[in-house]
Short mmCIF file of C-alpha atoms in Angstrom, two decimals:
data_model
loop_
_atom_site.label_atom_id
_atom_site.label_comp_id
_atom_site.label_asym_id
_atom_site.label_seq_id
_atom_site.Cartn_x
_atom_site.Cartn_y
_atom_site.Cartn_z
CA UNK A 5 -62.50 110.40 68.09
CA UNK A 6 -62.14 112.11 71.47
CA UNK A 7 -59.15 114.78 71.71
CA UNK A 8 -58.84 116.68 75.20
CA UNK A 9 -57.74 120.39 74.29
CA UNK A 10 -57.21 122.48 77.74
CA UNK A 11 -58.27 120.20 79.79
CA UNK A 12 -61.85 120.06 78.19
CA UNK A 13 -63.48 116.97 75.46
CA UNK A 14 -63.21 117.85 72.05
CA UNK A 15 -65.16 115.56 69.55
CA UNK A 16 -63.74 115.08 65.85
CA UNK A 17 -65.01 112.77 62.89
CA UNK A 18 -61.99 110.71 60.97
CA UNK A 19 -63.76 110.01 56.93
CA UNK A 20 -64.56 106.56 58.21
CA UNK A 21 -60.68 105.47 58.45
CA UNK A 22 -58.39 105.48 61.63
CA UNK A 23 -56.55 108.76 62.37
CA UNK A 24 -52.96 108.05 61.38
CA UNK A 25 -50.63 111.01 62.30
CA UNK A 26 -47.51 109.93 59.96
CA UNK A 27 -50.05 110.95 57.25
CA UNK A 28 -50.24 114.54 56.08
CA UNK A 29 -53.40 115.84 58.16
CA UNK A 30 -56.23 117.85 57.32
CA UNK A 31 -57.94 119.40 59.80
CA UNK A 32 -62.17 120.79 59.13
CA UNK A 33 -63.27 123.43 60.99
CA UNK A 34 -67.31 124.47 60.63
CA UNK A 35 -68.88 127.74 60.78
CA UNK A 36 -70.95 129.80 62.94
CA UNK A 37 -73.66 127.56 64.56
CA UNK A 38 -73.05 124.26 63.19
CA UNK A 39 -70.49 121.34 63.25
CA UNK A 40 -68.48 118.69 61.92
CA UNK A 41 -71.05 117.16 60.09
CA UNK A 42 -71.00 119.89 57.52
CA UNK A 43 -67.75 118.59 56.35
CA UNK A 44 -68.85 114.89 55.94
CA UNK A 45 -68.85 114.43 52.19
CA UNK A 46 -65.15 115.83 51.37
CA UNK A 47 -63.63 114.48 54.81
CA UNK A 48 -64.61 110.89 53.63
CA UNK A 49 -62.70 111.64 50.21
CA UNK A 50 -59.83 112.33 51.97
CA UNK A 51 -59.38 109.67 54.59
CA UNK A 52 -59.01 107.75 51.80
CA UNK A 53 -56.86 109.00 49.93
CA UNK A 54 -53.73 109.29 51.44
CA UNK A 55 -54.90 112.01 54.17
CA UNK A 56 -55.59 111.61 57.75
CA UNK A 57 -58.49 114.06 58.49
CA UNK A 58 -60.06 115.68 61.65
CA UNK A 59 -63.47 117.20 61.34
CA UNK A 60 -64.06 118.80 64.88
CA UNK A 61 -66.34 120.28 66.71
CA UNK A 62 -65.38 123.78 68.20
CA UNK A 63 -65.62 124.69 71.64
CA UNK A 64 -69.31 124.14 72.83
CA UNK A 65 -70.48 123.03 69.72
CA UNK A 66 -71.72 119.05 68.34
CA UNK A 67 -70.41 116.97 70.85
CA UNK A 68 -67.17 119.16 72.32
CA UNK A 69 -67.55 119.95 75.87
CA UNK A 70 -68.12 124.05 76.21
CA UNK A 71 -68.01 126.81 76.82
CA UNK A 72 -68.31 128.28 73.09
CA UNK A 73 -64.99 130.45 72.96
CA UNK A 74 -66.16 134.73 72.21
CA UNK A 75 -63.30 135.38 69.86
CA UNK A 76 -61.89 134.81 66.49
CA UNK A 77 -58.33 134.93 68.08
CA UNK A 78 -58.98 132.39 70.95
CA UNK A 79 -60.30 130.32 68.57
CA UNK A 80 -57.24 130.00 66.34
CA UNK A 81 -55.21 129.82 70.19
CA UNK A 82 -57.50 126.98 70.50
CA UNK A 83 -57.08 125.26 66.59
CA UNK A 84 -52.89 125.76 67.18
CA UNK A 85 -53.51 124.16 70.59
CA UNK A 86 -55.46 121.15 68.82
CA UNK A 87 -52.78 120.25 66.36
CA UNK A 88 -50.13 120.29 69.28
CA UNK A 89 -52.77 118.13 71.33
CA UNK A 90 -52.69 115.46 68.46
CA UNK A 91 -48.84 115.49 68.15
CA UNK A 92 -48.69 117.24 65.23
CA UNK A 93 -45.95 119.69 63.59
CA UNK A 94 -48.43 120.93 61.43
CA UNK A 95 -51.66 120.61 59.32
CA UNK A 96 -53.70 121.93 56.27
CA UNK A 97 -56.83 123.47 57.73
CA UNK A 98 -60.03 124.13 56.00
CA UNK A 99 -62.14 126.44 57.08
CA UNK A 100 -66.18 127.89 56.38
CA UNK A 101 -67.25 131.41 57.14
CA UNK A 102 -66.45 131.72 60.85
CA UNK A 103 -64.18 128.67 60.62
CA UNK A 104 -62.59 130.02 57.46
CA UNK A 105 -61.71 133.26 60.09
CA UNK A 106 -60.27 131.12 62.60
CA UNK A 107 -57.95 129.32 60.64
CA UNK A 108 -56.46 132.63 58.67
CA UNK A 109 -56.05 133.47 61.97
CA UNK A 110 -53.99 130.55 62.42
CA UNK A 111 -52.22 130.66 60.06
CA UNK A 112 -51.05 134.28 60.67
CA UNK A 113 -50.17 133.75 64.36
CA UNK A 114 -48.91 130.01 64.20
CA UNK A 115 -47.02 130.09 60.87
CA UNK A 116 -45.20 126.81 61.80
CA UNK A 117 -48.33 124.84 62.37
CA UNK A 118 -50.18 125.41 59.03
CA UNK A 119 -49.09 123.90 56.25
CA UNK A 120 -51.55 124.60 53.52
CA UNK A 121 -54.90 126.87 53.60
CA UNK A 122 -58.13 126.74 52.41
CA UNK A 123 -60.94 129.35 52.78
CA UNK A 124 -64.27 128.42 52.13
CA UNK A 125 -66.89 131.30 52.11
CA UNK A 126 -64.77 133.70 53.33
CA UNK A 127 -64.89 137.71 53.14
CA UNK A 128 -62.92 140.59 54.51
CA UNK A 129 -65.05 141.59 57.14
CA UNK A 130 -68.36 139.07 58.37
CA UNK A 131 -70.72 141.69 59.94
CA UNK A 132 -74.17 140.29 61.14
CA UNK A 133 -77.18 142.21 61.03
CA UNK A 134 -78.31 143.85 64.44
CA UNK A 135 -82.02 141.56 64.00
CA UNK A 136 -79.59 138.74 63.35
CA UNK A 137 -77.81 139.29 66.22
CA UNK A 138 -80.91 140.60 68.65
CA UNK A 139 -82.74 137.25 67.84
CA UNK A 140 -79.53 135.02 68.88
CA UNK A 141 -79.16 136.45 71.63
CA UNK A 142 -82.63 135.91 72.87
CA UNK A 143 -82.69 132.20 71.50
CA UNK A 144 -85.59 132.83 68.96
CA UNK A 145 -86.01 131.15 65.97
CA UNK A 146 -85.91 133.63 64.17
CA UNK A 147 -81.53 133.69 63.57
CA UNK A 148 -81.74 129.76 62.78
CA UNK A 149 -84.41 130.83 59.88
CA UNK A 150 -82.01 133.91 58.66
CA UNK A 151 -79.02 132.28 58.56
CA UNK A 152 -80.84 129.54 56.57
CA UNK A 153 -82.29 131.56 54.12
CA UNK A 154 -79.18 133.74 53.44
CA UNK A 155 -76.97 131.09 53.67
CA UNK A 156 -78.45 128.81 50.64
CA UNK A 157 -78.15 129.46 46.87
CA UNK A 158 -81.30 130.00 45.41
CA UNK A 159 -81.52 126.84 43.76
CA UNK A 160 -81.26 124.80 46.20
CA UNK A 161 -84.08 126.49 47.94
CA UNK A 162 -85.97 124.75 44.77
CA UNK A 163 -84.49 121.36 45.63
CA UNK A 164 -81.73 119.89 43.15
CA UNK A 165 -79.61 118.31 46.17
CA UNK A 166 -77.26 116.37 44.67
CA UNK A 167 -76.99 113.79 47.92
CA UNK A 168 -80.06 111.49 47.80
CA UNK A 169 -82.56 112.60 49.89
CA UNK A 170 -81.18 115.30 51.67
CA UNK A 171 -82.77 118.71 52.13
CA UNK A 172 -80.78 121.20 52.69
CA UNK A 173 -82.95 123.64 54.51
CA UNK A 174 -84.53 121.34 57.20
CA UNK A 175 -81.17 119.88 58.03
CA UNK A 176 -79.52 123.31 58.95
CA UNK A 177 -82.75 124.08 60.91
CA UNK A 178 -81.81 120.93 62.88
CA UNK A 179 -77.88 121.22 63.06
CA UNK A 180 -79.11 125.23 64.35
CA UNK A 181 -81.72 124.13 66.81
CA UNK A 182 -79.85 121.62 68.47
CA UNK A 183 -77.13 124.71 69.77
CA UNK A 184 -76.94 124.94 73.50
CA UNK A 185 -78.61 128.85 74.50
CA UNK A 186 -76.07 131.68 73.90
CA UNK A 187 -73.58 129.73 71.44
CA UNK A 188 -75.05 131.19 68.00
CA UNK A 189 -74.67 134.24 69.34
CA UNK A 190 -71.33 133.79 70.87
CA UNK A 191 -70.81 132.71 67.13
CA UNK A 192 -71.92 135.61 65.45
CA UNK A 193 -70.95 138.35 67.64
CA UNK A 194 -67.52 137.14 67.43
CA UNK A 195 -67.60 137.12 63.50
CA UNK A 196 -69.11 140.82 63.55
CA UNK A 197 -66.67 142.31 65.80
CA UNK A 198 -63.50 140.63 63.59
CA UNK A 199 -61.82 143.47 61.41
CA UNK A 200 -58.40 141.74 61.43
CA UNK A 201 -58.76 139.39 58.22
CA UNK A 202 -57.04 141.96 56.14
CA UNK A 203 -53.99 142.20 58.26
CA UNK A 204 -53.64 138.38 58.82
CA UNK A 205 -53.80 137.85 55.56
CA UNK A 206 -50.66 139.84 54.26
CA UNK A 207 -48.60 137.66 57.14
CA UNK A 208 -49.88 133.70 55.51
CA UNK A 209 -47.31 132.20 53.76
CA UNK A 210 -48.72 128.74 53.16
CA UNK A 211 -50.19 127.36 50.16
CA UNK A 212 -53.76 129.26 50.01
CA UNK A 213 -56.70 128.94 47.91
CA UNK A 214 -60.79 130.76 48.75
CA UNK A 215 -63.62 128.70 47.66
CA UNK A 216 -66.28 130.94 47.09
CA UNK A 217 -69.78 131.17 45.46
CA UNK A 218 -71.16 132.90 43.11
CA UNK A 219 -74.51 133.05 44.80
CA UNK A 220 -73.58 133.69 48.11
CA UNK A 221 -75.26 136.52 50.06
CA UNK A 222 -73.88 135.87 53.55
CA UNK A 223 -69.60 136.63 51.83
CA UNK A 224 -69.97 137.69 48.57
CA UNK A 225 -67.57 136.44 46.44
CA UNK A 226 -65.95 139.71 45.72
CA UNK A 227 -65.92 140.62 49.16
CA UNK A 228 -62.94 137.62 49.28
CA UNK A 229 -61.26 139.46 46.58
CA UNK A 230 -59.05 141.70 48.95
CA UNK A 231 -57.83 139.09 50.88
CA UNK A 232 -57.21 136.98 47.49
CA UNK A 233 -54.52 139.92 46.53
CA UNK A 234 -53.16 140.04 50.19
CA UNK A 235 -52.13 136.04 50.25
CA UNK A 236 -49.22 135.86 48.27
CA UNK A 237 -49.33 133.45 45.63
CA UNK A 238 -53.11 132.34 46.60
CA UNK A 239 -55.97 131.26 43.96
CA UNK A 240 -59.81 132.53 44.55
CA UNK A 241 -62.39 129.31 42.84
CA UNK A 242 -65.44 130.81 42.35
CA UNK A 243 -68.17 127.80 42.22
CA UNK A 244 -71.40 128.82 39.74
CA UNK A 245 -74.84 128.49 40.83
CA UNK A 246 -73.56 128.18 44.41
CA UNK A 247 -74.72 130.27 47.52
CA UNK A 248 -72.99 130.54 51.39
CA UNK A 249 -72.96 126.03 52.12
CA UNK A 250 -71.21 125.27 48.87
CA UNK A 251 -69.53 122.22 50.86
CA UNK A 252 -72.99 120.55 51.16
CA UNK A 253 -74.80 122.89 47.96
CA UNK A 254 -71.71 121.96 45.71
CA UNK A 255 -69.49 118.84 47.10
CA UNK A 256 -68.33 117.59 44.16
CA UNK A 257 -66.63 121.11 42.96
CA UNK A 258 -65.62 122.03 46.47
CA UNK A 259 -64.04 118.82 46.72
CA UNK A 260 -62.01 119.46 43.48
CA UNK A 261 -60.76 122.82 44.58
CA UNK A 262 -59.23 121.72 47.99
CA UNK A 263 -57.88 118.30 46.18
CA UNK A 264 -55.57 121.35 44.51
CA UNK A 265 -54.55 122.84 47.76
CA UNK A 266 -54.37 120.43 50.99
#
């Protein structure tokens, strides 16, 4: 499905059924360096079950015309301007790491456009180590290997996908590599430089609930657990055995924890 968002394309999967508006809308929104197809198992659930659902690709990213936008803040501008652009009053977003940023953000700043919340392997502060950050800004490898690496649960650096056939690590190698130059590090530098999480998080007043796991070593779990106690009335899942991509390392219980919320 094409959107246009500021006058630029913006590219968004639908869970294999037509986008219906009338239909309370959940809107995906990846993390730093990937896209859409990260949320292709539980956007398929939901497009068929009484949800209309946009996966999308930020900014410079998948198939959305660029440039990559260099702020947490612009991007939520961006995400509020989305739902208007699909003639929506509101939406549930779900969010992952630097998507799970953006749409707290949201939430915060456009109250009236947010109707529910969830926070997938989120923390209170995201900072990226300098190497990290040195190597995406000179387009090495190197960052698409880190971010792999810190970003699976050890198991599943053993195998024990539970898709058929897919491996984990050589697919976000691919979703990484394929990144026009400068956007990973657009990505990052805007997650390292975000210190407002805490704030926005006392001003959310929708439905909430942080999907976290208990093996990740990109947001620790209890790195979430301030911004937990700052969202009234929120609920923190923690998912065993289950490192930074527990949408993809752990569909079946992230699926069940955002069935509760959105």
């Amino acid at each position: 499905m094409r959107i246009n968002v500021d006058g630029r394309g913006v590219f968004a999967t639908t869970g294999g059924a037509p986008f219906d508006p009338a239909k309370p809308v959940v809107i995906f929104l990846h993390g730093a360096g990937f896209d859409r197809t990260a949320w292709r198992l539980q956007t398929r659930f939901f497009a068929h079950h009484d949800r209309s659902v946009l996966a999308v690709d930020f900014p410079g990213h998948g198939w959305s015309e660029g440039p990559a936008l260099s702020s947490i803040a612009a991007l939520a501008d961006w995400t509020a301007k989305l739902i208007d652009a699909v003639g929506l009053a509101s939406a549930a977003l779900v969010g992952h790491s630097m998507g799970a940023l953006v749409a707290l953000d949201t939430a915060a700043r456009h109250p009236g456009k947010v109707r529910a919340l969830a926070l997938c392997g989120v923390a209170t502060e995201m900072p990226v180590h300098p190497e990290m950050l040195e190597s995406a800004k000179a387009d090495t490898l190197k960052v698409q290997e880190l971010m792999t690496f810190w970003g699976m649960g050890n198991a599943l650096h053993k195998g024990g996908m539970v898709s058929p056939g897919l491996w984990l690590r050589a697919e976000s190698l691919a979703v990484l590599s394929a990144n026009k130059p400068g956007v990973i590090h657009t990505d990052l530098a805007a997650c390292n430089v975000y210190k407002d999480a805490q704030a926005r998080a006392q001003a959310v007043k929708c439905p909430t609930i942080l999907v976290l796991g208990d093996g990740d070593l990109m947001t620790p779990a209890a790195k979430a657990k301030p911004l937990a106690a700052a969202i009234a009335g929120s609920r923190a899942v923690v998912i065993p055995n289950c490192g930074h991509f527990m949408m993809v390392e752990r569909p079946d219980e992230t699926l069940e924890a955002l069935k509760s919320c959105v």
